[in-house]
Short mmCIF file of C-alpha atoms in Angstrom, two decimals:
data_model
loop_
_atom_site.label_atom_id
_atom_site.label_comp_id
_atom_site.label_asym_id
_atom_site.label_seq_id
_atom_site.Cartn_x
_atom_site.Cartn_y
_atom_site.Cartn_z
CA MET A 24 0.00 0.00 0.00
CA THR A 25 2.66 2.42 1.07
CA ASP A 26 4.71 1.24 -1.85
CA VAL A 27 1.96 2.16 -4.24
CA VAL A 28 1.60 5.57 -2.70
CA THR A 29 5.29 6.37 -2.80
CA THR A 30 5.71 5.21 -6.35
CA SER A 31 2.54 6.73 -7.68
CA ALA A 32 2.97 10.08 -6.01
CA PRO A 33 6.08 11.11 -7.94
CA HIS A 34 4.41 9.79 -11.04
CA ALA A 35 1.41 11.96 -10.43
CA THR A 36 3.53 15.05 -9.88
CA ALA A 37 5.76 14.23 -12.82
CA ASP A 38 2.67 13.81 -14.94
CA GLY A 39 1.22 17.05 -13.59
CA GLY A 40 4.60 18.66 -14.12
CA VAL A 41 4.65 17.64 -17.75
CA ARG A 42 1.13 18.92 -18.25
CA HIS A 43 2.00 22.11 -16.43
CA ALA A 44 5.13 22.63 -18.48
CA PHE A 45 3.19 21.94 -21.67
CA LEU A 46 0.40 24.34 -20.73
CA SER A 47 2.72 27.10 -19.68
CA ARG A 48 4.65 26.66 -22.92
CA ILE A 49 1.41 26.90 -24.89
CA LEU A 50 0.47 30.08 -23.02
CA ALA A 51 3.89 31.66 -23.47
CA ASP A 52 4.27 30.90 -27.16
CA GLY A 53 0.54 31.23 -27.70
CA LEU A 54 0.78 34.80 -26.53
CA ILE A 55 3.33 35.54 -29.25
CA ALA A 56 1.08 33.92 -31.84
CA VAL A 57 -1.93 35.88 -30.56
CA VAL A 58 -0.01 39.15 -30.55
CA ILE A 59 1.22 38.58 -34.09
CA ALA A 60 -2.28 37.59 -35.22
CA ALA A 61 -3.82 40.65 -33.57
CA TRP A 62 -1.07 42.79 -35.06
CA TRP A 63 -1.82 41.35 -38.51
CA LEU A 64 -5.57 41.88 -38.12
CA MET A 65 -5.13 45.47 -36.97
CA SER A 66 -2.64 46.24 -39.70
CA GLN A 67 -5.23 45.12 -42.27
CA ARG A 68 -7.50 47.96 -41.19
CA LEU A 69 -4.93 50.63 -40.44
CA PRO A 70 -2.75 52.44 -43.00
CA ALA A 71 0.85 51.22 -43.21
CA ILE A 72 2.22 54.52 -41.91
CA VAL A 73 0.40 53.86 -38.63
CA LEU A 74 0.76 50.12 -38.30
CA PRO A 75 2.54 48.06 -40.93
CA GLY A 76 1.84 44.33 -40.96
CA PRO A 77 4.16 41.76 -39.35
CA TRP A 78 5.11 40.43 -42.77
CA ALA A 79 6.27 43.85 -43.99
CA VAL A 80 8.22 44.46 -40.79
CA GLY A 81 9.83 41.02 -40.96
CA LYS A 82 10.84 41.69 -44.53
CA ALA A 83 12.27 45.08 -43.57
CA LEU A 84 14.18 43.41 -40.74
CA VAL A 85 15.72 40.87 -43.12
CA ASP A 86 16.51 43.69 -45.55
CA LEU A 87 18.28 45.63 -42.79
CA PHE A 88 20.49 42.63 -42.09
CA THR A 89 21.25 41.86 -45.76
CA ASP A 90 21.55 45.24 -47.45
CA PRO A 91 25.26 46.23 -47.33
CA ASP A 92 24.45 49.88 -46.69
CA SER A 93 22.33 49.20 -43.63
CA LEU A 94 24.74 46.48 -42.49
CA MET A 95 27.32 49.25 -42.37
CA HIS A 96 24.99 51.22 -40.08
CA ILE A 97 24.46 48.20 -37.82
CA ALA A 98 28.20 47.55 -37.72
CA ALA A 99 28.85 51.22 -36.83
CA THR A 100 26.44 51.00 -33.91
CA ALA A 101 27.83 47.65 -32.78
CA LEU A 102 31.43 48.89 -32.83
CA ARG A 103 30.53 52.01 -30.88
CA VAL A 104 28.55 49.93 -28.37
CA ILE A 105 31.55 47.66 -27.83
CA GLY A 106 33.92 50.61 -27.52
CA SER A 107 31.70 52.41 -25.01
CA VAL A 108 31.15 49.28 -22.93
CA VAL A 109 34.91 48.71 -22.73
CA PHE A 110 35.64 52.36 -21.84
CA ALA A 111 32.87 52.52 -19.24
CA THR A 112 34.00 49.26 -17.64
CA LEU A 113 37.59 50.50 -17.44
CA ILE A 114 36.62 53.89 -16.00
CA GLY A 115 34.13 52.28 -13.59
CA ALA A 116 36.82 49.86 -12.41
CA PHE A 117 39.29 52.70 -12.02
CA LEU A 118 36.88 54.81 -9.94
CA ALA A 119 35.91 51.83 -7.79
CA GLY A 120 39.62 51.07 -7.34
CA LEU A 121 40.14 54.66 -6.14
CA THR A 122 37.50 54.19 -3.44
CA TYR A 123 39.34 51.05 -2.35
CA TYR A 124 42.93 52.28 -2.38
CA THR A 125 42.39 55.92 -1.37
CA PRO A 126 39.65 55.84 1.29
CA VAL A 127 39.75 59.65 1.58
CA LEU A 128 38.21 59.90 -1.87
CA GLN A 129 35.48 57.37 -1.12
CA ASP A 130 32.77 59.96 -0.51
CA VAL A 131 33.89 62.08 -3.44
CA ILE A 132 33.20 59.15 -5.71
CA LEU A 133 30.26 57.51 -3.98
CA LYS A 134 28.46 60.64 -2.78
CA ARG A 135 29.25 63.12 -5.54
CA ILE A 136 30.32 61.51 -8.80
CA GLN A 137 28.11 58.42 -8.59
CA PRO A 138 24.84 60.23 -7.65
CA PHE A 139 25.52 62.90 -10.25
CA LEU A 140 26.12 60.39 -13.02
CA GLY A 141 23.11 58.39 -11.86
CA ALA A 142 20.86 61.43 -11.88
CA MET A 143 21.99 62.68 -15.28
CA PRO A 144 19.41 61.85 -17.97
CA SER A 145 20.85 60.14 -21.05
CA LEU A 146 19.33 62.82 -23.25
CA GLY A 147 21.29 65.41 -21.27
CA TRP A 148 24.55 63.72 -22.23
CA ALA A 149 23.37 63.37 -25.82
CA ILE A 150 22.79 67.12 -26.11
CA LEU A 151 25.95 68.09 -24.25
CA GLY A 152 27.99 65.73 -26.42
CA LEU A 153 26.54 67.31 -29.53
CA ILE A 154 27.23 70.87 -28.27
CA TRP A 155 30.81 70.09 -27.25
CA PHE A 156 32.05 67.69 -29.87
CA GLY A 157 29.70 68.00 -32.83
CA VAL A 158 28.60 65.11 -35.01
CA ALA A 159 31.26 62.36 -34.81
CA ASP A 160 31.88 58.76 -33.82
CA LEU A 161 33.70 59.88 -30.70
CA THR A 162 30.72 62.00 -29.65
CA VAL A 163 28.53 58.92 -29.58
CA ILE A 164 31.14 56.97 -27.66
CA PHE A 165 31.48 59.84 -25.18
CA ILE A 166 27.71 59.97 -24.63
CA GLN A 167 27.35 56.22 -24.18
CA THR A 168 30.37 55.92 -21.91
CA ALA A 169 29.08 58.72 -19.67
CA ILE A 170 25.70 57.00 -19.40
CA LEU A 171 27.21 53.58 -18.67
CA ILE A 172 29.83 54.57 -16.05
CA PRO A 173 27.42 54.64 -13.06
CA PHE A 174 26.14 51.13 -13.88
CA CYS A 175 29.69 49.74 -14.01
CA LEU A 176 30.79 51.70 -10.95
CA ILE A 177 27.93 50.28 -8.84
CA ASN A 178 28.85 46.73 -9.85
CA PHE A 179 32.52 47.16 -9.04
CA THR A 180 32.00 48.88 -5.68
CA GLN A 181 29.53 46.14 -4.78
CA GLY A 182 32.17 43.56 -5.67
CA LEU A 183 34.84 45.32 -3.63
CA ARG A 184 32.48 45.55 -0.67
CA GLU A 185 31.85 41.83 -0.80
CA LEU A 186 35.55 41.07 -1.20
CA ASP A 187 36.58 38.46 1.34
CA THR A 188 38.83 40.38 3.76
CA GLU A 189 40.26 37.17 5.18
CA ILE A 190 41.61 36.10 1.83
CA ILE A 191 43.21 39.52 1.35
CA GLU A 192 44.67 39.30 4.86
CA MET A 193 46.08 35.91 4.04
CA GLY A 194 47.58 37.43 0.92
CA HIS A 195 49.20 40.13 3.01
CA SER A 196 50.80 37.50 5.20
CA PHE A 197 52.34 35.90 2.13
CA THR A 198 53.60 38.99 0.39
CA ARG A 199 54.10 42.68 0.96
CA SER A 200 53.82 43.49 -2.70
CA LYS A 201 50.59 45.35 -3.33
CA ARG A 202 50.97 44.62 -7.01
CA LEU A 203 51.06 40.89 -6.38
CA ILE A 204 47.97 41.03 -4.18
CA PHE A 205 46.18 43.06 -6.80
CA LEU A 206 47.10 40.73 -9.66
CA LYS A 207 46.79 37.40 -7.85
CA LEU A 208 43.85 38.08 -5.55
CA ILE A 209 41.78 41.16 -6.31
CA VAL A 210 41.64 40.77 -10.08
CA PRO A 211 40.52 37.12 -10.02
CA LEU A 212 38.04 37.77 -7.20
CA MET A 213 36.60 40.70 -9.13
CA LEU A 214 36.23 38.80 -12.42
CA PRO A 215 32.59 37.76 -11.86
CA TYR A 216 31.67 41.37 -11.08
CA THR A 217 33.54 42.54 -14.16
CA VAL A 218 31.54 40.18 -16.35
CA ALA A 219 28.33 41.26 -14.60
CA ALA A 220 29.27 44.88 -15.26
CA LEU A 221 30.01 44.10 -18.91
CA ARG A 222 26.69 42.32 -19.33
CA LEU A 223 24.67 45.07 -17.70
CA ALA A 224 26.50 47.78 -19.62
CA TYR A 225 26.04 45.90 -22.89
CA GLY A 226 22.29 45.60 -22.36
CA VAL A 227 21.86 49.23 -21.36
CA CYS A 228 24.10 50.41 -24.18
CA TRP A 229 22.04 48.88 -26.97
CA LYS A 230 18.96 50.52 -25.57
CA ILE A 231 20.49 53.97 -25.23
CA ALA A 232 22.42 53.66 -28.51
CA LEU A 233 19.40 55.09 -30.30
CA VAL A 234 19.26 58.17 -28.06
CA SER A 235 22.95 58.87 -28.44
CA GLU A 236 22.86 58.43 -32.20
CA LEU A 237 19.79 60.53 -32.85
CA PHE A 238 21.77 63.76 -32.51
CA GLY A 239 25.45 62.90 -32.61
CA ALA A 240 25.81 60.60 -35.59
CA GLU A 241 25.44 60.33 -39.31
CA THR A 242 25.71 56.57 -39.20
CA GLY A 243 24.20 53.83 -37.09
CA VAL A 244 20.84 52.27 -36.33
CA GLY A 245 19.62 55.42 -34.54
CA TYR A 246 20.33 57.48 -37.62
CA VAL A 247 18.43 55.01 -39.82
CA MET A 248 15.53 55.13 -37.39
CA LEU A 249 15.37 58.91 -37.30
CA GLN A 250 15.43 59.09 -41.10
CA ALA A 251 12.57 56.59 -41.20
CA GLN A 252 10.64 58.60 -38.62
CA ILE A 253 11.07 61.77 -40.69
CA LEU A 254 9.66 59.94 -43.71
CA SER A 255 6.83 58.48 -41.56
CA ASP A 256 8.13 55.03 -42.47
CA ALA A 257 6.70 53.07 -39.53
CA THR A 258 7.87 49.77 -41.04
CA THR A 259 11.51 50.75 -40.77
CA VAL A 260 11.03 52.34 -37.33
CA ILE A 261 9.69 49.06 -35.94
CA ALA A 262 12.29 47.02 -37.82
CA THR A 263 15.16 49.10 -36.41
CA CYS A 264 13.74 48.57 -32.89
CA LEU A 265 13.83 44.84 -33.59
CA VAL A 266 17.40 45.09 -34.90
CA ILE A 267 18.35 46.41 -31.46
CA VAL A 268 16.54 43.52 -29.77
CA VAL A 269 18.21 40.97 -32.06
CA MET A 270 21.70 42.41 -31.67
CA PHE A 271 21.36 42.64 -27.90
CA ALA A 272 20.07 39.06 -27.63
CA ALA A 273 22.80 37.74 -29.96
CA GLY A 274 25.65 39.36 -28.03
CA ASP A 275 24.24 38.34 -24.69
CA THR A 276 23.51 34.73 -25.64
CA PHE A 277 26.61 33.97 -27.69
CA VAL A 278 29.30 35.99 -25.93
CA LEU A 279 28.41 37.34 -22.51
CA ARG A 280 26.38 34.51 -21.02
CA PRO A 281 28.99 31.84 -21.93
CA LEU A 282 31.64 34.21 -20.55
CA SER A 283 29.84 34.57 -17.24
CA ARG A 284 29.47 30.78 -17.06
CA ILE A 285 33.22 30.36 -17.59
CA VAL A 286 34.00 32.93 -14.92
CA ALA A 287 31.55 31.42 -12.45
CA ARG A 288 33.38 28.12 -12.64
CA MET B 19 55.07 69.32 11.41
CA LEU B 20 52.00 70.95 12.89
CA THR B 21 49.84 70.12 9.88
CA ARG B 22 50.93 66.54 10.10
CA GLY B 23 49.88 66.40 13.71
CA VAL B 24 46.50 67.86 12.77
CA MET B 25 46.18 65.44 9.90
CA THR B 26 46.68 62.41 12.07
CA ARG B 27 44.27 63.71 14.68
CA TRP B 28 41.56 64.07 12.11
CA SER B 29 39.61 60.91 11.70
CA LEU B 30 39.21 59.34 8.30
CA ALA B 31 35.53 60.33 8.34
CA THR B 32 36.39 64.01 8.78
CA ARG B 33 38.98 63.93 6.05
CA ARG B 34 36.54 62.18 3.79
CA ARG B 35 33.93 64.84 4.42
CA TRP B 36 36.40 67.63 3.71
CA ALA B 37 37.59 65.91 0.56
CA THR B 38 33.99 65.75 -0.62
CA HIS B 39 33.31 69.45 0.03
CA ILE B 40 36.60 70.48 -1.54
CA PHE B 41 35.74 68.39 -4.58
CA THR B 42 32.35 70.11 -4.92
CA VAL B 43 33.94 73.56 -4.69
CA LEU B 44 36.67 72.57 -7.16
CA VAL B 45 34.13 71.36 -9.71
CA ILE B 46 32.13 74.59 -9.53
CA ALA B 47 35.34 76.64 -9.68
CA ALA B 48 36.54 74.63 -12.68
CA TRP B 49 33.16 75.19 -14.32
CA ALA B 50 33.39 78.96 -13.70
CA ILE B 51 36.97 79.20 -14.98
CA GLY B 52 36.43 76.83 -17.87
CA SER B 53 33.34 78.68 -19.04
CA SER B 54 34.99 82.11 -18.94
CA GLY B 55 37.28 81.40 -21.88
CA VAL B 56 34.77 79.83 -24.27
CA PRO B 57 31.60 81.19 -25.90
CA SER B 58 28.52 80.72 -23.74
CA TYR B 59 27.02 78.64 -26.53
CA LEU B 60 29.56 75.91 -25.73
CA PHE B 61 29.73 76.32 -21.98
CA PRO B 62 27.51 78.78 -20.12
CA ASP B 63 28.86 79.96 -16.77
CA PRO B 64 27.40 78.61 -13.50
CA VAL B 65 25.85 81.94 -12.41
CA THR B 66 23.81 82.26 -15.61
CA VAL B 67 22.74 78.63 -15.41
CA PHE B 68 21.69 79.13 -11.80
CA HIS B 69 19.59 82.18 -12.73
CA ARG B 70 18.00 80.38 -15.65
CA SER B 71 17.18 77.41 -13.40
CA VAL B 72 15.53 79.62 -10.78
CA GLU B 73 13.44 81.28 -13.50
CA PHE B 74 11.56 78.02 -13.94
CA PHE B 75 10.03 78.42 -10.51
CA LEU B 76 9.18 82.13 -10.79
CA GLY B 77 7.17 82.58 -13.96
CA TYR B 78 3.90 80.86 -14.78
CA LYS B 79 4.86 79.86 -18.31
CA LEU B 80 8.06 78.04 -17.40
CA PHE B 81 6.61 76.59 -14.22
CA SER B 82 3.79 75.02 -16.23
CA HIS B 83 6.46 72.86 -17.92
CA VAL B 84 7.74 71.74 -14.54
CA VAL B 85 4.18 70.77 -13.59
CA ALA B 86 3.70 69.01 -16.94
CA SER B 87 6.83 66.88 -16.50
CA VAL B 88 5.94 65.96 -12.93
CA THR B 89 2.41 65.03 -14.06
CA HIS B 90 3.73 62.87 -16.92
CA VAL B 91 5.99 61.00 -14.52
CA LEU B 92 3.36 60.50 -11.82
CA VAL B 93 0.64 59.31 -14.20
CA SER B 94 3.02 56.89 -15.96
CA LEU B 95 4.32 55.64 -12.63
CA THR B 96 0.77 54.88 -11.45
CA LEU B 97 -0.17 53.13 -14.69
CA ALA B 98 3.02 51.06 -14.83
CA PHE B 99 2.73 50.12 -11.17
CA LEU B 100 -0.86 48.92 -11.52
CA LEU B 101 -0.23 47.08 -14.78
CA GLY B 102 3.06 45.61 -13.58
CA GLY B 103 1.43 44.60 -10.29
CA ALA B 104 -1.40 42.84 -12.12
CA LEU B 105 1.06 40.93 -14.34
CA ALA B 106 3.35 40.01 -11.43
CA LEU B 107 0.39 38.80 -9.34
CA MET B 108 -0.97 36.77 -12.22
CA ALA B 109 2.41 35.15 -12.86
CA HIS B 110 2.77 34.37 -9.17
CA TYR B 111 -0.65 32.96 -8.40
CA VAL B 112 -1.44 31.37 -11.75
CA PRO B 113 1.80 29.41 -12.28
CA VAL B 114 1.00 28.41 -15.87
CA THR B 115 1.24 32.05 -16.89
CA ARG B 116 4.70 32.46 -15.34
CA ALA B 117 6.64 31.55 -18.48
CA MET B 118 4.44 33.90 -20.47
CA VAL B 119 5.03 36.90 -18.19
CA HIS B 120 8.64 36.38 -17.13
CA GLY B 121 9.84 34.53 -20.21
CA ARG B 122 8.14 36.53 -22.94
CA ILE B 123 6.54 39.83 -21.91
CA THR B 124 9.20 41.12 -19.50
CA PRO B 125 12.31 40.33 -21.60
CA PHE B 126 10.65 41.83 -24.67
CA LEU B 127 9.69 45.05 -22.88
CA ASN B 128 13.09 45.14 -21.25
CA SER B 129 15.04 45.00 -24.49
CA PHE B 130 12.93 47.58 -26.32
CA SER B 131 14.53 50.99 -26.55
CA SER B 132 12.96 54.14 -25.09
CA VAL B 133 13.34 56.03 -28.34
CA GLY B 134 11.65 53.14 -30.14
CA TRP B 135 8.57 53.42 -27.95
CA THR B 136 8.52 57.19 -28.31
CA LEU B 137 8.78 57.20 -32.09
CA LEU B 138 6.13 54.49 -32.39
CA ALA B 139 3.83 56.37 -30.03
CA ILE B 140 4.24 59.51 -32.14
CA LEU B 141 3.14 57.57 -35.22
CA TRP B 142 0.17 56.13 -33.31
CA PHE B 143 -0.99 59.02 -31.15
CA GLY B 144 0.68 62.16 -32.53
CA LEU B 145 2.59 64.79 -30.58
CA ASN B 146 0.76 65.03 -27.28
CA THR B 147 0.60 64.08 -23.64
CA GLY B 148 -0.76 60.61 -24.43
CA THR B 149 2.37 59.78 -26.42
CA VAL B 150 4.65 60.87 -23.58
CA ILE B 151 2.71 58.90 -20.97
CA PHE B 152 2.53 55.81 -23.17
CA ALA B 153 6.28 55.87 -23.82
CA ILE B 154 7.26 56.37 -20.16
CA THR B 155 4.82 53.70 -19.00
CA ALA B 156 6.12 51.17 -21.53
CA ILE B 157 9.70 51.82 -20.44
CA ILE B 158 9.18 51.44 -16.68
CA LEU B 159 6.69 48.56 -16.93
CA PRO B 160 9.40 45.83 -16.96
CA VAL B 161 11.10 47.52 -13.99
CA CYS B 162 7.82 47.29 -12.06
CA ILE B 163 7.18 43.66 -13.03
CA ILE B 164 10.68 42.53 -12.06
CA ASN B 165 10.70 44.30 -8.68
CA LEU B 166 7.19 43.28 -7.66
CA GLN B 167 7.95 39.70 -8.67
CA ALA B 168 10.99 39.76 -6.38
CA GLY B 169 8.72 40.92 -3.56
CA LEU B 170 6.15 38.19 -4.14
CA GLU B 171 8.88 35.57 -4.25
CA SER B 172 10.31 36.81 -0.98
CA ILE B 173 7.14 35.95 0.93
CA ASP B 174 8.02 33.04 3.14
CA ALA B 175 6.31 29.87 1.93
CA GLU B 176 5.61 28.69 5.49
CA MET B 177 4.11 32.00 6.45
CA ALA B 178 1.90 31.89 3.37
CA GLU B 179 0.79 28.39 4.29
CA MET B 180 0.05 29.47 7.84
CA GLY B 181 -2.00 32.35 6.52
CA ARG B 182 -4.02 30.03 4.32
CA SER B 183 -4.65 27.67 7.20
CA PHE B 184 -6.17 30.54 9.18
CA THR B 185 -8.50 31.81 6.51
CA ARG B 186 -9.94 30.76 3.22
CA ASN B 187 -10.95 34.27 2.45
CA TRP B 188 -8.56 35.33 -0.29
CA GLY B 189 -9.18 39.04 0.29
CA ARG B 190 -8.30 38.75 3.96
CA TYR B 191 -5.23 36.67 3.22
CA PHE B 192 -4.06 39.20 0.66
CA ARG B 193 -4.78 42.26 2.80
CA LEU B 194 -3.32 40.93 6.06
CA LEU B 195 -0.38 38.88 4.83
CA VAL B 196 0.69 39.55 1.25
CA LEU B 197 0.25 43.30 1.25
CA PRO B 198 2.27 44.02 4.42
CA ALA B 199 5.04 41.69 3.28
CA MET B 200 5.11 43.47 -0.07
CA ILE B 201 5.29 47.04 1.22
CA PRO B 202 9.11 47.38 1.23
CA PHE B 203 9.24 45.93 -2.28
CA MET B 204 6.43 48.11 -3.51
CA PHE B 205 8.27 51.11 -2.22
CA ALA B 206 11.54 50.00 -3.79
CA THR B 207 9.64 49.60 -7.06
CA VAL B 208 8.32 53.14 -6.81
CA ARG B 209 11.78 54.47 -6.01
CA ILE B 210 13.55 52.77 -8.91
CA SER B 211 10.75 53.46 -11.38
CA PHE B 212 10.61 57.09 -10.37
CA GLY B 213 14.31 57.46 -11.11
CA VAL B 214 14.03 55.85 -14.53
CA ALA B 215 10.80 57.67 -15.40
CA TRP B 216 12.11 61.06 -14.35
CA LYS B 217 15.17 60.72 -16.58
CA VAL B 218 13.50 59.10 -19.54
CA ALA B 219 10.63 61.62 -19.52
CA LEU B 220 13.07 64.04 -21.11
CA THR B 221 13.52 61.80 -24.16
CA ALA B 222 9.80 61.13 -24.49
CA GLU B 223 8.92 64.81 -24.17
CA LEU B 224 11.62 65.98 -26.54
CA PHE B 225 10.39 63.86 -29.42
CA GLY B 226 6.78 63.29 -28.63
CA GLY B 227 5.56 66.02 -26.31
CA ASN B 228 4.19 69.51 -26.48
CA SER B 229 4.98 70.36 -22.86
CA GLY B 230 7.48 69.52 -20.14
CA PHE B 231 11.25 69.79 -19.74
CA GLY B 232 12.00 67.78 -22.87
CA PHE B 233 9.87 70.17 -24.92
CA VAL B 234 11.75 73.15 -23.42
CA ILE B 235 15.07 71.51 -24.32
CA ASN B 236 13.88 70.95 -27.87
CA LEU B 237 13.02 74.65 -28.27
CA ALA B 238 16.28 75.72 -26.62
CA ARG B 239 18.21 73.40 -28.91
CA GLN B 240 16.68 74.94 -32.00
CA SER B 241 17.57 78.45 -30.85
CA PHE B 242 21.06 77.42 -29.63
CA ASP B 243 20.15 78.56 -26.12
CA SER B 244 22.71 76.48 -24.23
CA SER B 245 22.18 78.10 -20.84
CA GLN B 246 18.52 77.05 -21.00
CA ILE B 247 19.60 73.45 -21.77
CA PHE B 248 22.07 73.50 -18.89
CA ALA B 249 19.37 74.94 -16.62
CA VAL B 250 16.95 72.12 -17.46
CA ILE B 251 19.62 69.47 -16.92
CA THR B 252 20.55 71.09 -13.61
CA ILE B 253 16.93 71.08 -12.44
CA ILE B 254 16.46 67.45 -13.47
CA VAL B 255 19.60 66.37 -11.59
CA VAL B 256 18.81 68.48 -8.50
CA ILE B 257 15.19 67.31 -8.23
CA TYR B 258 16.28 63.71 -8.73
CA VAL B 259 18.99 63.90 -6.06
CA ILE B 260 16.72 65.72 -3.59
CA THR B 261 13.76 63.37 -4.01
CA ASP B 262 15.90 60.28 -3.92
CA ASN B 263 18.21 61.21 -1.04
CA LEU B 264 15.96 63.31 1.14
CA VAL B 265 12.56 61.73 0.56
CA LEU B 266 12.58 58.25 -0.92
CA ALA B 267 15.74 56.78 0.62
CA PRO B 268 14.85 57.73 4.26
CA ILE B 269 11.30 56.36 3.87
CA GLN B 270 12.70 53.15 2.42
CA ARG B 271 15.17 52.76 5.28
CA ARG B 272 12.33 53.17 7.79
CA LEU B 273 10.10 50.73 5.96
CA VAL B 274 12.84 48.13 5.75
CA ARG B 275 13.60 48.54 9.45
CA HIS B 276 9.95 48.40 10.41
CA TYR B 277 9.02 45.38 8.34
CA ALA B 278 12.27 43.51 8.77
CA ASP B 279 11.90 43.49 12.55
CA ASP B 280 8.75 41.44 12.83
#
C-alpha cells in the first residue's frame, strides 16, 4: 500500500509537471502567436504609416540585415557599443579602485560623482555631447560611456564591498607586494563582477544607442531610425527597434552569457 | 610638522567629508573658470545657469512645464505600477502564466529601446501628452514587473501556508499577509521606477511632447540657447537627487527597518 503511494505520487507530480510545463509553454508561445495575429488583423485595417503588418516588418528586418548599406549602419552602432562598454568598464573599475585604495576619496566618488552620473538623464549627455564635440563617432562613444559609467561603478563597488577580507589578509601575510595582491587576488576575485558589469553595460548600451545616435551621428541604427521617422516610415522604425533587440540578444547569448558561465566556474 | 599632527588627529571620516566638500567647490570653480574662456554657446557659466534654473520656478509659463513633466511622470508611474502589479500577481498565483510573463513579456519590454517606444507612439498618437505617458509607461513597466515579482517571491512559503490555514478568504489573506510583506518591495519599485521615469521623460517629451522639460530643451536646442539646456539638466539632476536622497531613501530605510523586525 505504502509502496503504491510512494511510487505513484512522484508519477502523479511528474505527470502534472509535464502537463503544467506543456500548458505554460502553450500560453507563453501562444501569446506571441496571438499578438502577431492581432497585429496582422489590426494592420489590415490601419494604414501602413500607422501600423505596418508583421510580414512587412519582418521583410524590412531581413533587408536591414542583408543590405550592405544598412549592415554598415548596424556595424557602426555595434562597434561604438563595444567601444563604449569597454571604456565605461575600465573607467568604472578605475573609480571603484580609487575608493578602495584611497579611502579619503570614497565619498567624493560615492556621494558626488556616482549620484551625479546616476541622476543625469541620457538625453542630457546626448545634447551636451553634440554641443561640445559635434557630429562624430567619438561624440557617440562619449555619450554612451558617460551614461554607462554609473552602472559599471555600482557593480565594481559592490564587488569590492563583498571582497573576502580574510583572503586579502592571508595574501598580506604571504607577500608585501601590493601589485602581487592586486594581480593574484583582487583581479581574479573581481572577475565575476567585471563580467556582470560588462553584461549590464552591454544591455543598457544597446537601448540607449538610439538616443545617443539621434543627434550625434550620421551613421548607425539610430540614424536610420530617425530618417525613417522623418519619412513616416513606420515599417523601418519598428524594424530598427527589432534590430536592437536581435543584436542585444545575440551578443548576450553567444558571448556574454557563456563568458559569465566560464568565470563562475 | 604641525599640519601633520593635525592630519593624524583628524579621523578618516572628517577627512573624507572635507575631501567631498573640496571636490564640490573645485568642480564649480573649474566650471566657472572653464566657461569664462569659451563662448557661452559651448559652456555657459554657473551663475547664468543658476539664474536660468531659478526662472523656472518664478514665472507661470516656465513653471507650467515643470508641472507638466511631474504630471507625466506620476501618471506613468501609477499606470506602470498597476499594470506591472497585475502581471506580477498573475504570474505568481497562476503558475502556468509564469513563463508567459517572465519569459516573454518582460524580456521583450526590457530590451525595447525608449526612443523606439517614443517614435512608435508619435506615429500612433501624434505629438501630445498621451504619447509621452505611453512611452514612459512602456519603459518602466518591466522595472515594475521585475521588482514586484521579487517581492512576491520573498514571501516566506511557510508564512503563506500558515496564513491560508487561518483563513480561506482570499481578500483577507491578501490584505493581512501579502500586502504588508510586499510594502518594502512596492516602495523599492516606486523608487527605482521614479528614477528611470524622471530621466526618460526628457527623451519622451523631446520627441513626442508639447509640454514639459523635454519640450523646453527641444526649443532651446533649436535656438542654440545652451544656458537654458544647462538649466533644465541642472533642475532634473537636482530634483532627482533631492527626491531620492531626502525623501525616498529615508522612507525606504524606515520601511525596511519596520518590516524587517517582525
